[in-house]
Structure formats: structure tokens, C-alpha cells
Tab-separated table of C-alpha atoms in Angstrom:
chain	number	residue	atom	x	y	z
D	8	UNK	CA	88.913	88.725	105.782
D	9	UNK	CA	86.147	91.226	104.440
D	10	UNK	CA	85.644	91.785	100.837
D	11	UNK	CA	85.286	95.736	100.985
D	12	UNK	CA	84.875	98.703	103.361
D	13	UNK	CA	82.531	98.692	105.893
D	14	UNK	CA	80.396	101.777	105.989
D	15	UNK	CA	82.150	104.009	108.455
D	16	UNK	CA	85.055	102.230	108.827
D	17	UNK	CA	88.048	101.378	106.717
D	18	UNK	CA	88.312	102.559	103.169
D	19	UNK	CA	85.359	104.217	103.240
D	20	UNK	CA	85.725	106.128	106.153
D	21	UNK	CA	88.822	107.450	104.915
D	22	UNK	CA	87.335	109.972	103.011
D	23	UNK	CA	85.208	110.928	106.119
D	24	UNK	CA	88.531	110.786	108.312
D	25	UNK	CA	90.362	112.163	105.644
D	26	UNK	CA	88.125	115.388	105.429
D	27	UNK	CA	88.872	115.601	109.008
D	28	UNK	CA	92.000	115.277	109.123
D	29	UNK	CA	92.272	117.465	105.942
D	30	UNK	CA	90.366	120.110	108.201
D	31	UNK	CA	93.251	120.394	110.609
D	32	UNK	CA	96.210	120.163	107.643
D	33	UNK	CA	94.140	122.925	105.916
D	34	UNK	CA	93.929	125.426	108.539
D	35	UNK	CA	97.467	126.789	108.040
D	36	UNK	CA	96.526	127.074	103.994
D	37	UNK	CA	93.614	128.384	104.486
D	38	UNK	CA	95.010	131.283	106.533
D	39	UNK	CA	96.819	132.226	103.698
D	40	UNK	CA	94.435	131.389	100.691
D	41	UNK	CA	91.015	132.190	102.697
D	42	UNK	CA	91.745	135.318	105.242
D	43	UNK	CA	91.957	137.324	102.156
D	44	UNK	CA	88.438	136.785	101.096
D	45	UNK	CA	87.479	140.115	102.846
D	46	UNK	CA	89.129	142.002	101.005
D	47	UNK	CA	88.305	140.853	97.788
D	48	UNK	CA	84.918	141.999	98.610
D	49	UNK	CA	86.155	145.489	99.411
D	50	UNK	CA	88.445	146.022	96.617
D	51	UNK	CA	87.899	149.408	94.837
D	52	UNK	CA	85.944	150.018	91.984
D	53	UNK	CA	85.881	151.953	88.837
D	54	UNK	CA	84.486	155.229	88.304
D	55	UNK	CA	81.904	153.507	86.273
D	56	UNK	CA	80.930	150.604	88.674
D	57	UNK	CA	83.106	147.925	87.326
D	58	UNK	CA	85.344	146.151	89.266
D	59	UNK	CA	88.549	146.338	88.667
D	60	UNK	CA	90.958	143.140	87.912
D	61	UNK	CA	94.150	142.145	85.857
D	62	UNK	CA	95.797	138.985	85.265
D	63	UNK	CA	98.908	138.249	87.129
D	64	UNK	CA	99.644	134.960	85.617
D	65	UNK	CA	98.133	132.836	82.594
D	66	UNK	CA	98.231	129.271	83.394
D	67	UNK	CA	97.327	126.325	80.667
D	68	UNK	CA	94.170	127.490	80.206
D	69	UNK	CA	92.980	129.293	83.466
D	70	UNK	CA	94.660	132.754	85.337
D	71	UNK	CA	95.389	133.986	88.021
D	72	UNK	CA	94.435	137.162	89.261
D	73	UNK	CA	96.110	140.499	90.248
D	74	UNK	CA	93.211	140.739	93.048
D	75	UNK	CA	94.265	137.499	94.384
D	76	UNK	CA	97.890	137.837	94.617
D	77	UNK	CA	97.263	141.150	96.388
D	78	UNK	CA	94.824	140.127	98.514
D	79	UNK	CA	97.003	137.196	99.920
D	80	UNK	CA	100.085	139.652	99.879
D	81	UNK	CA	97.758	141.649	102.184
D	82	UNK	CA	97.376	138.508	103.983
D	83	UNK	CA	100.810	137.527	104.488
D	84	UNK	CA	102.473	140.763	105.539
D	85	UNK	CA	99.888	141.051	108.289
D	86	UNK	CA	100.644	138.052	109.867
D	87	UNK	CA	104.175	138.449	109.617
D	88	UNK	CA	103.759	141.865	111.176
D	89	UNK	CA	101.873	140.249	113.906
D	90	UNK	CA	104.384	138.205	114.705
D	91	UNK	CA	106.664	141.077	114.606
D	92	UNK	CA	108.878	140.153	112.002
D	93	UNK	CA	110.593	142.108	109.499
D	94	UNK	CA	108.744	141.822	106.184
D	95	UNK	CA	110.858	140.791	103.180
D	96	UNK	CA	110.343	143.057	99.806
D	97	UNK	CA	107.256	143.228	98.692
D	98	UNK	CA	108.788	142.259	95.146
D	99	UNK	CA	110.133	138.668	96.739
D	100	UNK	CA	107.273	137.918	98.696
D	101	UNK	CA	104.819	138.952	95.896
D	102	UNK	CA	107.078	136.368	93.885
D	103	UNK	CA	106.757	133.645	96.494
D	104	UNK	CA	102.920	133.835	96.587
D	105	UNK	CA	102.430	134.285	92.886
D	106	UNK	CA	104.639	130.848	92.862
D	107	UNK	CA	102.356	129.400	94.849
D	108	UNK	CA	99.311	131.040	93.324
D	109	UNK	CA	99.950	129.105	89.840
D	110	UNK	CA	101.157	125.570	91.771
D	111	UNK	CA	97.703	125.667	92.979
D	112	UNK	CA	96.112	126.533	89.872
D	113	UNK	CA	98.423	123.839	88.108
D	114	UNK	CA	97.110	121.073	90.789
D	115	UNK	CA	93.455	122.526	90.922
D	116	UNK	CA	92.952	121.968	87.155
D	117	UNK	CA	94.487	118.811	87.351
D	118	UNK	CA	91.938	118.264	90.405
D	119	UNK	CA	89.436	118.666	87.586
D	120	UNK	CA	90.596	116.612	84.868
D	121	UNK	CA	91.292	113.383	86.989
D	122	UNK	CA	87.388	113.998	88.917
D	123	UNK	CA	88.322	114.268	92.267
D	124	UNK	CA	84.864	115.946	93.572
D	125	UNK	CA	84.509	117.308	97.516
D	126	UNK	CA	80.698	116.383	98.580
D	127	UNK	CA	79.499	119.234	100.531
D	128	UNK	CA	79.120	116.357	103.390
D	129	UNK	CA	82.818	116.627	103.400
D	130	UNK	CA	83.244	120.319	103.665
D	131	UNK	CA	80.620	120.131	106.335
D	132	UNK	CA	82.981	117.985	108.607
D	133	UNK	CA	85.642	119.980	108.124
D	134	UNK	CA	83.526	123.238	109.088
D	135	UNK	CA	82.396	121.222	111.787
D	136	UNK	CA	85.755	120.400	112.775
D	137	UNK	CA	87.074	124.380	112.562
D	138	UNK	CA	83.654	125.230	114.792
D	139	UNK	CA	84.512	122.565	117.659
D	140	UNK	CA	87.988	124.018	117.321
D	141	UNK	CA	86.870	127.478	118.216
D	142	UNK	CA	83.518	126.597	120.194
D	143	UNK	CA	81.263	127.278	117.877
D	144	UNK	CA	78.293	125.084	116.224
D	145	UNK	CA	78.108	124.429	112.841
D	146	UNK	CA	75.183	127.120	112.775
D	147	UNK	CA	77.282	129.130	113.663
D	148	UNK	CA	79.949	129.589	111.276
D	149	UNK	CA	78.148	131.884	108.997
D	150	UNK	CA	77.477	134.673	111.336
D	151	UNK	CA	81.272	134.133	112.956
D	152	UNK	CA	82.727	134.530	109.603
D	153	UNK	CA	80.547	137.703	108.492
D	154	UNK	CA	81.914	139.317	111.604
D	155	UNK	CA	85.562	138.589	110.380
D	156	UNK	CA	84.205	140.488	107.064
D	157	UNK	CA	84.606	136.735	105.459
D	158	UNK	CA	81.790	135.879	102.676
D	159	UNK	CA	80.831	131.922	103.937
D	160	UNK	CA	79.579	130.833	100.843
D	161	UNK	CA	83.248	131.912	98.985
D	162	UNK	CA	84.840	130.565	102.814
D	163	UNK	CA	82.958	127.135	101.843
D	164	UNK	CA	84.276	126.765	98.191
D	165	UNK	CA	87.905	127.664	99.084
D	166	UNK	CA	87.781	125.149	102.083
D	167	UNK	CA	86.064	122.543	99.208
D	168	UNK	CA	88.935	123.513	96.871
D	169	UNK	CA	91.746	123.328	99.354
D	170	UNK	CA	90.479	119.572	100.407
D	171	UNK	CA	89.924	118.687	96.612
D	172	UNK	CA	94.137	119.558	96.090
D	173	UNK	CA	94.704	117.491	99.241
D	174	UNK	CA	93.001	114.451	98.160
D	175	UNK	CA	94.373	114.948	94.800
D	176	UNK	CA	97.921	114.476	96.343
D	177	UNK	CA	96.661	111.461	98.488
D	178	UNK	CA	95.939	110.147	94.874
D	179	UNK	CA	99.046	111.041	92.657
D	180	UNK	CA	102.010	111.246	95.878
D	181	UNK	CA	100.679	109.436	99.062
D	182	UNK	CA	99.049	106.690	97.653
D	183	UNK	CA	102.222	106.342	95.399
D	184	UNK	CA	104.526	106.039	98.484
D	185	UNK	CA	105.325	102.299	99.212
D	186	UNK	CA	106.172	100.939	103.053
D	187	UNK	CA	106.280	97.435	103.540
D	188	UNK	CA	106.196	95.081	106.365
D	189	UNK	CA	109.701	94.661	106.441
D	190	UNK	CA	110.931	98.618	106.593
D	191	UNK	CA	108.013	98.637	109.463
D	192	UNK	CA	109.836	95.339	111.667
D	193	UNK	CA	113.026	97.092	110.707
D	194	UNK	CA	112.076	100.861	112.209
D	195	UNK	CA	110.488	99.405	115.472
D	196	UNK	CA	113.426	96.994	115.908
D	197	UNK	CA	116.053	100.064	115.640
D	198	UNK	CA	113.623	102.376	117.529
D	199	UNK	CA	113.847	99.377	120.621
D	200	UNK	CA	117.518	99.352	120.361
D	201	UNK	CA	118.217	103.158	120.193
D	202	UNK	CA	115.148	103.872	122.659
D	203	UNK	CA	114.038	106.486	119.837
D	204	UNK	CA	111.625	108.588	121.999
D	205	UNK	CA	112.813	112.428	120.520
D	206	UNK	CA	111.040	114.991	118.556
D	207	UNK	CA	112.750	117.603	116.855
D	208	UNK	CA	111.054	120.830	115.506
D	209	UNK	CA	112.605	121.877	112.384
D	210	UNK	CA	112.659	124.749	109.718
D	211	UNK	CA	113.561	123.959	106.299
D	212	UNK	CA	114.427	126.089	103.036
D	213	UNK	CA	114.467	124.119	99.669
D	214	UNK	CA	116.431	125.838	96.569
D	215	UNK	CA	114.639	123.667	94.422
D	216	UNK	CA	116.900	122.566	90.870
D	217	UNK	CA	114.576	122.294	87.619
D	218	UNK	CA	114.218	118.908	85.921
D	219	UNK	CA	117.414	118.523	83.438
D	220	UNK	CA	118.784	121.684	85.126
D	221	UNK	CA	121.583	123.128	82.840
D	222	UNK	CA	125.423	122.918	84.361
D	223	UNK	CA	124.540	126.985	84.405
D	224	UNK	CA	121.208	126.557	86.181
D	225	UNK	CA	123.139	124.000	88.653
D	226	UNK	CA	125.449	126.626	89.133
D	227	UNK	CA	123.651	129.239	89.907
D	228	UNK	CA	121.462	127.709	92.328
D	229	UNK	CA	124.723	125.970	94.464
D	230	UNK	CA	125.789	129.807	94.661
D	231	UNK	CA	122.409	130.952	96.056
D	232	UNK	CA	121.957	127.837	98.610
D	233	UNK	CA	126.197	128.971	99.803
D	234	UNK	CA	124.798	132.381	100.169
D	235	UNK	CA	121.478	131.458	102.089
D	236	UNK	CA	123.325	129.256	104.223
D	237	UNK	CA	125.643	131.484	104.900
D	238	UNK	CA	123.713	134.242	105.825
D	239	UNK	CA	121.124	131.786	108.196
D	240	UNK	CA	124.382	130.877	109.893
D	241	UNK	CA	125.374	134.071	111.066
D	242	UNK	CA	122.447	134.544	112.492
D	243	UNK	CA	119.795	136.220	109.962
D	244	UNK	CA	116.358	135.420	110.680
D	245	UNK	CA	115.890	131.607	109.472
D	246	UNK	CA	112.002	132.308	108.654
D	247	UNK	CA	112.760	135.148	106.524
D	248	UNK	CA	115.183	133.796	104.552
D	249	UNK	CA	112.555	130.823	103.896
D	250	UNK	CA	109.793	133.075	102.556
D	251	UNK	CA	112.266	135.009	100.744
D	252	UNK	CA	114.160	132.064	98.616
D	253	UNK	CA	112.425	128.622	99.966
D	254	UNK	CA	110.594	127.109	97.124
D	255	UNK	CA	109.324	124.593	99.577
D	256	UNK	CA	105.279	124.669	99.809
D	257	UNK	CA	106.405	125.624	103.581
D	258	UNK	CA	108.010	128.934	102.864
D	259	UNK	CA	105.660	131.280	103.158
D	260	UNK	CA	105.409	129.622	106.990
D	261	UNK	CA	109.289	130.490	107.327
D	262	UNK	CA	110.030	126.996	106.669
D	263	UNK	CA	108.510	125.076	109.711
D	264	UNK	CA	107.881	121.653	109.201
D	265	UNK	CA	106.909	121.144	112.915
D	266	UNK	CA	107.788	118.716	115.748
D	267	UNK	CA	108.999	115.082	113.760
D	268	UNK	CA	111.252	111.944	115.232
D	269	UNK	CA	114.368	111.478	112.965
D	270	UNK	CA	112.260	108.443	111.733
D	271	UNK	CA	109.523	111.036	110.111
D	272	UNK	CA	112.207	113.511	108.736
D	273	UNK	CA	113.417	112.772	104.982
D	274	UNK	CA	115.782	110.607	105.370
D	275	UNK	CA	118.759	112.309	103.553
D	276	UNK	CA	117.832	115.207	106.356
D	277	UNK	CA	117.652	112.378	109.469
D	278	UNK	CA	121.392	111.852	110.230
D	279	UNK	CA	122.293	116.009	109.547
D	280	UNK	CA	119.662	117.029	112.293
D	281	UNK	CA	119.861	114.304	114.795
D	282	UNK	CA	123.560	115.525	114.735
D	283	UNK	CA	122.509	118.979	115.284
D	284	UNK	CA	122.226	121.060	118.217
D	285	UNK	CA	119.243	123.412	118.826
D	286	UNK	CA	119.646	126.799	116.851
D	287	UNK	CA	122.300	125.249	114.547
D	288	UNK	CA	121.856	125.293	111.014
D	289	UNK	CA	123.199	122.584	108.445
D	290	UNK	CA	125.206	123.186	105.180
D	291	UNK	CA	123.344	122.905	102.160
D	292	UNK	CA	122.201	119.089	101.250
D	293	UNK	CA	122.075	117.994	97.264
D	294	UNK	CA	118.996	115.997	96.600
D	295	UNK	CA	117.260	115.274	93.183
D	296	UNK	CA	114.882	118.397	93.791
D	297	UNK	CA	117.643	120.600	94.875
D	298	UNK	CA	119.586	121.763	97.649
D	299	UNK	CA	117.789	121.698	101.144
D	300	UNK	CA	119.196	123.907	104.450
D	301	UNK	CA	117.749	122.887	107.744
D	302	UNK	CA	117.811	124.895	111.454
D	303	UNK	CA	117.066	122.769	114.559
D	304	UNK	CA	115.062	124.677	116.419
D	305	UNK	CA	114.510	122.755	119.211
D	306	UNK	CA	114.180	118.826	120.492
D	307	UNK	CA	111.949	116.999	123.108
D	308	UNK	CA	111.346	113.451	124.348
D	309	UNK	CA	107.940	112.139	123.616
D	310	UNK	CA	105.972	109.536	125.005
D	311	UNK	CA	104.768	105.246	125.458
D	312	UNK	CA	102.113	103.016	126.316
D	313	UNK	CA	98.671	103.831	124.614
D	314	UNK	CA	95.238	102.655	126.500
D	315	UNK	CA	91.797	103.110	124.610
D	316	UNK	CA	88.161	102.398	124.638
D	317	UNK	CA	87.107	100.001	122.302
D	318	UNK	CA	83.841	98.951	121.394
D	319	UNK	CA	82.467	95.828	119.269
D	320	UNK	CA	79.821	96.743	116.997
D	321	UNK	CA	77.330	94.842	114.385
D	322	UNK	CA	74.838	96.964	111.666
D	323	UNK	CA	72.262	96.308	109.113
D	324	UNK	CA	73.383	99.029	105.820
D	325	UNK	CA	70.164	99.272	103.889
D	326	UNK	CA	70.276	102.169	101.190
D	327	UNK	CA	67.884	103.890	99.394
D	328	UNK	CA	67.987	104.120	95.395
D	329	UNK	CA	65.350	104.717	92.061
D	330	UNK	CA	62.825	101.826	93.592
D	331	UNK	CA	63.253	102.601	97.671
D	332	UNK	CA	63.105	106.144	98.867
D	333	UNK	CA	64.289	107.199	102.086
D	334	UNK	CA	60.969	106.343	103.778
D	335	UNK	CA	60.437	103.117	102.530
D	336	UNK	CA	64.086	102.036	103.341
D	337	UNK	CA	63.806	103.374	106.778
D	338	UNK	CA	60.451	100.811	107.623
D	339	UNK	CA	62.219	97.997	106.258
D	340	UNK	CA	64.979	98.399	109.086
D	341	UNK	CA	61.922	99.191	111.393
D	342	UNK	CA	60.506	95.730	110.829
D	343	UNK	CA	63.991	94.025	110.425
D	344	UNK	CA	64.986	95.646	114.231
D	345	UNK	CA	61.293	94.459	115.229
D	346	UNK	CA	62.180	90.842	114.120
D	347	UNK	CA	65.352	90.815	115.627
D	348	UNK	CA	63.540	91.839	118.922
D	349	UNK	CA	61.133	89.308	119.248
D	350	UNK	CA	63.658	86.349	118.760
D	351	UNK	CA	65.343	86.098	115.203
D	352	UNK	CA	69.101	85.927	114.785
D	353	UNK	CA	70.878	89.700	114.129
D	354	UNK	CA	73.741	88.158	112.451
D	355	UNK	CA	71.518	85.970	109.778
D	356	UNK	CA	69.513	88.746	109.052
D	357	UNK	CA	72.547	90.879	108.339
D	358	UNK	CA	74.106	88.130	106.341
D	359	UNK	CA	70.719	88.018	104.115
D	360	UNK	CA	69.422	91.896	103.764
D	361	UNK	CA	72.700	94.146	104.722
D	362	UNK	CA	73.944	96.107	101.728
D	363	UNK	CA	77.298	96.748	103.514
D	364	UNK	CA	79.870	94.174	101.308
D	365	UNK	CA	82.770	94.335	103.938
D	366	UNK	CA	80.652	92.940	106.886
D	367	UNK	CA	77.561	91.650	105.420
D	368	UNK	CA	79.249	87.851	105.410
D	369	UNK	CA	80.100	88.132	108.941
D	370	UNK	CA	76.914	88.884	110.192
D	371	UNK	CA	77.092	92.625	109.982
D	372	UNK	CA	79.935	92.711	112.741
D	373	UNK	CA	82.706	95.254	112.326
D	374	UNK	CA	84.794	93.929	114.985
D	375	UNK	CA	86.955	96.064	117.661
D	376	UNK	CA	87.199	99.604	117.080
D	377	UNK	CA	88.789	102.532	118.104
D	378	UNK	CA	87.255	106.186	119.115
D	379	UNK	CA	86.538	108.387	115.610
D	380	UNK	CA	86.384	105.265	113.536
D	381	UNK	CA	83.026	105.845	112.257
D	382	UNK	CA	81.312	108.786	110.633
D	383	UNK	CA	80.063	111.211	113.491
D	384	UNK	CA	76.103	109.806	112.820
D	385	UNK	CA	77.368	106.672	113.501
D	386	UNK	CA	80.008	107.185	116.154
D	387	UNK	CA	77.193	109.440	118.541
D	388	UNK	CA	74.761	106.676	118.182
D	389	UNK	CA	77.204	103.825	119.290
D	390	UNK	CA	78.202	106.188	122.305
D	391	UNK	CA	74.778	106.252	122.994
D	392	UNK	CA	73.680	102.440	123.289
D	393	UNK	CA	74.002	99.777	125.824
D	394	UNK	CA	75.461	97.043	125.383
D	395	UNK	CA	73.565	94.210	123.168
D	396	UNK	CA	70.872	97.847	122.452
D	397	UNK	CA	69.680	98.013	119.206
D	398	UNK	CA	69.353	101.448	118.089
D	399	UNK	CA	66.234	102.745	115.481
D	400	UNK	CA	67.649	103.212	112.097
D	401	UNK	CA	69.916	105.664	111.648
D	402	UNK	CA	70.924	108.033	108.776
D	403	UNK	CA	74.716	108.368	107.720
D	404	UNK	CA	75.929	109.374	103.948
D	405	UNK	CA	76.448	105.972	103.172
D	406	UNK	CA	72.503	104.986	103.949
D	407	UNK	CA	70.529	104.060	106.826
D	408	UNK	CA	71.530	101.437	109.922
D	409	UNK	CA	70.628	99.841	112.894
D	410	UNK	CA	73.263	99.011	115.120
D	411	UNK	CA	74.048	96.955	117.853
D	412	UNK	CA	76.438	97.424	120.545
D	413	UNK	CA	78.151	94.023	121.517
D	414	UNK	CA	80.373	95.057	124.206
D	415	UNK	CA	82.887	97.658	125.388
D	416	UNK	CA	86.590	97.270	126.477
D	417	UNK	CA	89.864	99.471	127.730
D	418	UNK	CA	92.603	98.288	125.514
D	419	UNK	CA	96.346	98.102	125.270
D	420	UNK	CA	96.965	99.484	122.177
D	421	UNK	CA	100.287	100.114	122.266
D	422	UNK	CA	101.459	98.201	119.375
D	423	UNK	CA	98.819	98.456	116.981
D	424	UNK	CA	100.248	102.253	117.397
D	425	UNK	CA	103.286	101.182	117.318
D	426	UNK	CA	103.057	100.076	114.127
D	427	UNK	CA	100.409	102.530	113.111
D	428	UNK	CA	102.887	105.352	113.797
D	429	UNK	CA	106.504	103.628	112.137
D	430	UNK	CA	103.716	103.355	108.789
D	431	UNK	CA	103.178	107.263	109.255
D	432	UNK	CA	106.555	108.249	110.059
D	433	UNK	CA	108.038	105.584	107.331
D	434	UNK	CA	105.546	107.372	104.753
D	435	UNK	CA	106.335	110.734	105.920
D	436	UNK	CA	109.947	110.504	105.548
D	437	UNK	CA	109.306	109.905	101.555
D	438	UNK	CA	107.107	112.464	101.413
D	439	UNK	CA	107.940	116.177	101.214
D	440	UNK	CA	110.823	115.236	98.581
D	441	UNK	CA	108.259	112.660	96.596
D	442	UNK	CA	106.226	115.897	96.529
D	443	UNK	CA	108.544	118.738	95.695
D	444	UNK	CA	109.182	116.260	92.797
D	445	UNK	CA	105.974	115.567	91.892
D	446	UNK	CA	105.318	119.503	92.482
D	447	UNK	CA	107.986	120.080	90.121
D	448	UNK	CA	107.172	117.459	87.065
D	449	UNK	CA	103.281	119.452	87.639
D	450	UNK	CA	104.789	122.933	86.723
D	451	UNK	CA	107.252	122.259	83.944
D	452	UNK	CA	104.613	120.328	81.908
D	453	UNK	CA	101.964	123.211	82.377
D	454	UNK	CA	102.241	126.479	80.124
D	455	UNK	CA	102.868	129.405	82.798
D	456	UNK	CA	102.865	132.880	81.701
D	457	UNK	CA	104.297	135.276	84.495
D	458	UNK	CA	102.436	138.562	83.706
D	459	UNK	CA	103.631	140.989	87.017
């Protein structure tokens, strides 16, 4: 068993996959808390030149702005408009943004005071992602986002802030959230029986209760959650009632929490909506963070068998530090790749001179891997070679490699998804209420000053 990480695979490329995958869970935040960004730029000044600004909320000891709760109220009503909604009162949807406004202020200062730090590598690859996404190269982004009337270098920092609160609730919530082997035999053993193969989309409105809620507090939100319920189930809009009363951090989405098996959902929510039918809605369910109502929107039956290309791979990590600059570090592997040409063994001269702790022992080999494993320096190299190649050295954040290319393969990877996916789904059915909490215990520690 390895020691540590291997460079571009495991732990450490789980900040690399992370910041992808952070890319993709961003976008839907970043409509909200980046779109705006034009508008900031536009916003009307003073007779006198200065800009004008007020503080909409004081928050331990940072603000929030009036010009960016308007600017994402701006935000929001157009893209409710363009999906040709009603739009609630300005007053409750101001309300619902300044909410979320401070919870992000509350989790980026704590952001700062635990360390977390987003390399600009990492907000590269998840520009890069957004680029591929819409055809674009990286180049590219600048000019794409000036024609949107979208500043890139303030696009940049909110997409750097918006993965920084991410990773900061990968450390305090996800990291937090236990699944053992057992719960993982147990879920694929029911899902044979049962033949668990559907998806349900679902929209979800949280009433959430305040830590040590008062019998009056307790009260008054069981009235609200009767009334909300009440109203969704005679038909009002579900969405709107979400961004008008959800404190969930999916409210100002109308609730959706997207396409999940029963397996993913929360599991005091899995037996009420596998019970459901489409377009139903469920009474309102008690939970530590409050009451929680829930439409089925609609259900599906998703797919089996999984088939990928592998590829074994071995690498020399050399990095560069105070003594060896880039240069230097990059002839060594010249010479190294030059020995290993003319005769010597790869895997003894990775065992003596790699600086990569999680596959040094084993003669620099990294086993079987899967496509988007490695970090994309890496990964377009190994697509590159033939097999038993030995590439030139090659640059990636974590220093420079060769790499060799030990053989190729289509795999049956059906249960190492298998058990991949019960993990994610067993995880994700703790999560949104481990986070609400968590959300919760956040604000009632910090001082919050409403001023609007």
C-alpha cells in the first residue's frame, strides 16, 4: 500500500479534481453571485464623482453592501423573468438574497481564518472547464466576458472565492460525514434485491428552526410550514414559494435539488418521495434543522454496466526548490530518461531519485487508472505515448516528470462504480441536513446586523 498521494492521482489530485468538479457545482452560484458584476461597474455616481454605496448588513467584522444585494436582486428577477415566472416581492426576495449575502460572508471569513487558499492554478481549471463548456479556449475568456459587460479580473476572484467556500465545506461538513464499509455492502445488497435503478427530480423548501428554538419560535414556524404546504398543494407555484420562504441554500433556485435515487435523498425525505407520485407534494417533515416540504417533480429509470479505458502508468517526480531551479531539475530527468534508454532499470531509478512518496517504493508505478485521473499536463501526455514510450519531462504543478506508458486496457468497471456511487449517494444522503446544520451553528455564533 503507498505511503502518500501520488502526484496527479489520489489525494493530491483531489484538489485538481475537486476544482473541477467545483467548476461545474459553481456554475449555478456563480450565476447568481457573478452575473451581477456588470452592473456593479455601471452603478451611478455622485454629482461629485464618488461612487455611491451603503451597508446592507454588518457582519462580525466585515459588510455587506447595498450595491451587492441590488446588483444580485437585479440578477435574480431577470432570470426568473426569463423563465417567465411571476416574481415574488421585491421585499422577500431582497430578504432571501441578503440571507444568503451574510451566510457567505459568515463562511468566507471563516474561509480566511482556517487558511483555505485557491492557487490561481485552480481557478484556471475551473475557467478552463467553463471555456470547454461553452467552446471557448482559455484565451478566450477575457474577451467573452467583456462582451457580457463582465470585468474578468473581478469574474476570476469571485470564481476563486466561490471555490475557497466550497472547499471550506469539504473541510468542516464533507470530510465530517462518515460511510463505512458496512452501510456500503448494506446499500448495494438492498439496491440488488429491490433492483433500485430510479431517479427522482425533486424540489425542496426548508423552514429552517433556530438552535434552542423557543416553544414560541417552534410555533410559529409549524404555522408557516402548514401554510406553505398548504398553499404548494393547491397548486401555487412550488418554485416561488421556495424563493419566497425556503431557507435552504437552494431557494433562490425554487428549491431544485435535481435528479437523485432514494439512496442519495436525506434519508428522513427517502421513504416520503419514493411514496410519491409526480407533481405531488408531501406534508411538512420535522427534522433537527426544521421542517422540510418536498414536490416530486418527476422520476426516471437510470442505467448498468460501466466499460472504461484504463491505462498503467510509471513516473519519475523530480521538483525544483532554493538549490534546483526549473532548468536544472528539468536536465536531471533529461539524463535520468537518457539512462533509462540505453539499458538501466525505470523502476530502480524511480525507487532511488523520484520525489513522489506514494509511488516512489514501487518503482514509480501508479497502477490502473481511469480517464481524468491525473492533472490535464499529465493526463494529455499519457494520451499521447505508446505503450512502454517514455515521454521528455514534463511540467505539472506538482513538479516535473517523465512518464512511461505500460499498457492500455477496456475495463469492466462496473463495481468499482458500484461502490464508488453507494459512497456518493451514502454521503449525499447526510449531507444537505449535516449542512443546513452546520449552516446554522455558522450564523448564530457570528454577530449579524441587518441594516435594510
Amino acid at each position: 500500500m503507498r505511503q502518500g498521494p501520488a502526484p496527479g492521482l489520489d489525494t493530491r489530485t483531489m484538489h485538481l479534481r475537486l476544482s473541477r468538479s467545483l467548476a461545474a457545482a459553481a456554475l449555478a452560484a456563480l450565476a447568481v453571485l457573478v452575473a451581477g458584476l456588470a452592473g456593479a461597474q455601471t452603478r451611478e455616481l455622485a454629482s461629485r464623482g464618488v461612487l455611491l454605496d451603503r451597508i446592507a448588513a454588518v457582519v462580525n467584522d466585515g459588510v455587506v453592501l447595498k450595491s451587492e444585494l441590488d446588483d444580485q436582486t437585479d440578477t435574480v428577477v431577470q432570470r426568473i423573468e426569463q423563465q417567465n415566472k411571476e416574481v415574488p416581492p421585491l421585499s422577500v426576495l431582497r430578504q432571501q438574497i441578503l440571507d444568503r449575502l451574510v451566510l457567505q460572508e459568515i463562511q468566507w471569513q471563516r474561509a480566511n481564518r482556517v487558511g483555505i487558499k485557491v492557487s490561481d492554478e485552480m481557478v484556471n481549471d475551473a475557467l478552463q472547464e467553463m471555456a470547454t463548456r461553452n467552446k471557448l479556449t482559455l484565451s478566450q475568456m477575457p474577451e467573452a466576458l467583456e462582451r457580457q459587460g463582465i470585468n474578468y479580473a473581478n469574474y476570476r476572484e469571485s470564481l476563486r472565492k466561490e471555490i475557497a467556500l466550497q472547499i471550506l465545506r469539504q473541510r468542516d461538513v464533507i470530510s465530517h460525514i462518515v460511510v463505512t464499509p458496512r452501510e456500503i455492502e448494506q446499500y448495494l445488497t438492498h439496491q440488488a434485491k429491490t433492483g433500485d435503478n430510479v431517479e427522482y427530480n425533486v424540489a425542496h423548501i426548508l423552514l429552517s428552526l433556530p438552535l434552542g428554538a423557543t416553544p414560541e419560535q417552534i410555533e410559529k414556524v409549524t404555522s408557516r410550514a402548514k401554510e406553505v404546504h398548504e398553499r404548494a398543494a393547491q397548486g401555487e407555484d412550488f418554485a416561488q414559494l421556495a424563493i419566497a420562504y425556503s431557507n435552504s441554500q437552494t431557494a433562490l433556485e425554487g428549491g431544485q435539488l435535481g435528479w437523485k435515487k432514494s439512496s442519495q435523498l436525506p434519508s428522513f425525505l427517502a421513504d416520503t418521495v419514493t411514496a410519491m407520485q409526480p407533481g405531488t407534494v408531501s406534508e411538512p417533515l420535522r427534522t433537527p434543522s426544521g421542517f422540510h416540504i418536498v414536490k416530486l417533480i418527476d422520476k426516471r429509470t437510470s442505467a448498468a454496466q460501466v466499460m472504461v479505458n484504463q491505462v498503467h502508468v510509471r513516473h519519475i517526480l523530480m521538483k525544483p526548490d532554493e538549490i534546483q531551479d526549473d532548468q536544472t531539475v528539468r536536465q536531471k530527468l533529461v539524463e535520468l530518461r537518457a539512462r533509462i534508454l540505453a539499458g538501466d532499470d525505470f523502476a530502480a531509478i524511480a525507487s532511488a531519485a523520484s520525489q513522489d512518496p506514494g509511488s516512489a517504493a514501487d518503482g514509480g508505478d501508479l497502477g490502473w487508472t481511469n480517464p481524468g485521473t491525473f492533472v490535464p499536463e499529465f493526463e494529455h501526455v499519457v494520451t499521447a505515448l505508446q505503450e512502454n514510450e517514455i515521454s521528455e519531462p514534463v511540467r505539472t504543478q506538482y513538479g516535473w516528470h517523465i512518464i512511461q506508458v505500460l499498457g492500455r486496457r477496456v475495463h469492466d468497471n462496473t463495481k468499482e462504480q458500484q461502490q464508488q456511487l453507494a459512497f456518493e449517494a451514502l454521503r449525499d444522503s447526510k449531507l444537505d441536513e449535516e449542512t443546513e446544520i452546520w449552516l446554522r451553528h455558522l450564523k448564530d455564533e457570528a454577530y449579524v446586523d441587518l441594516k435594510m
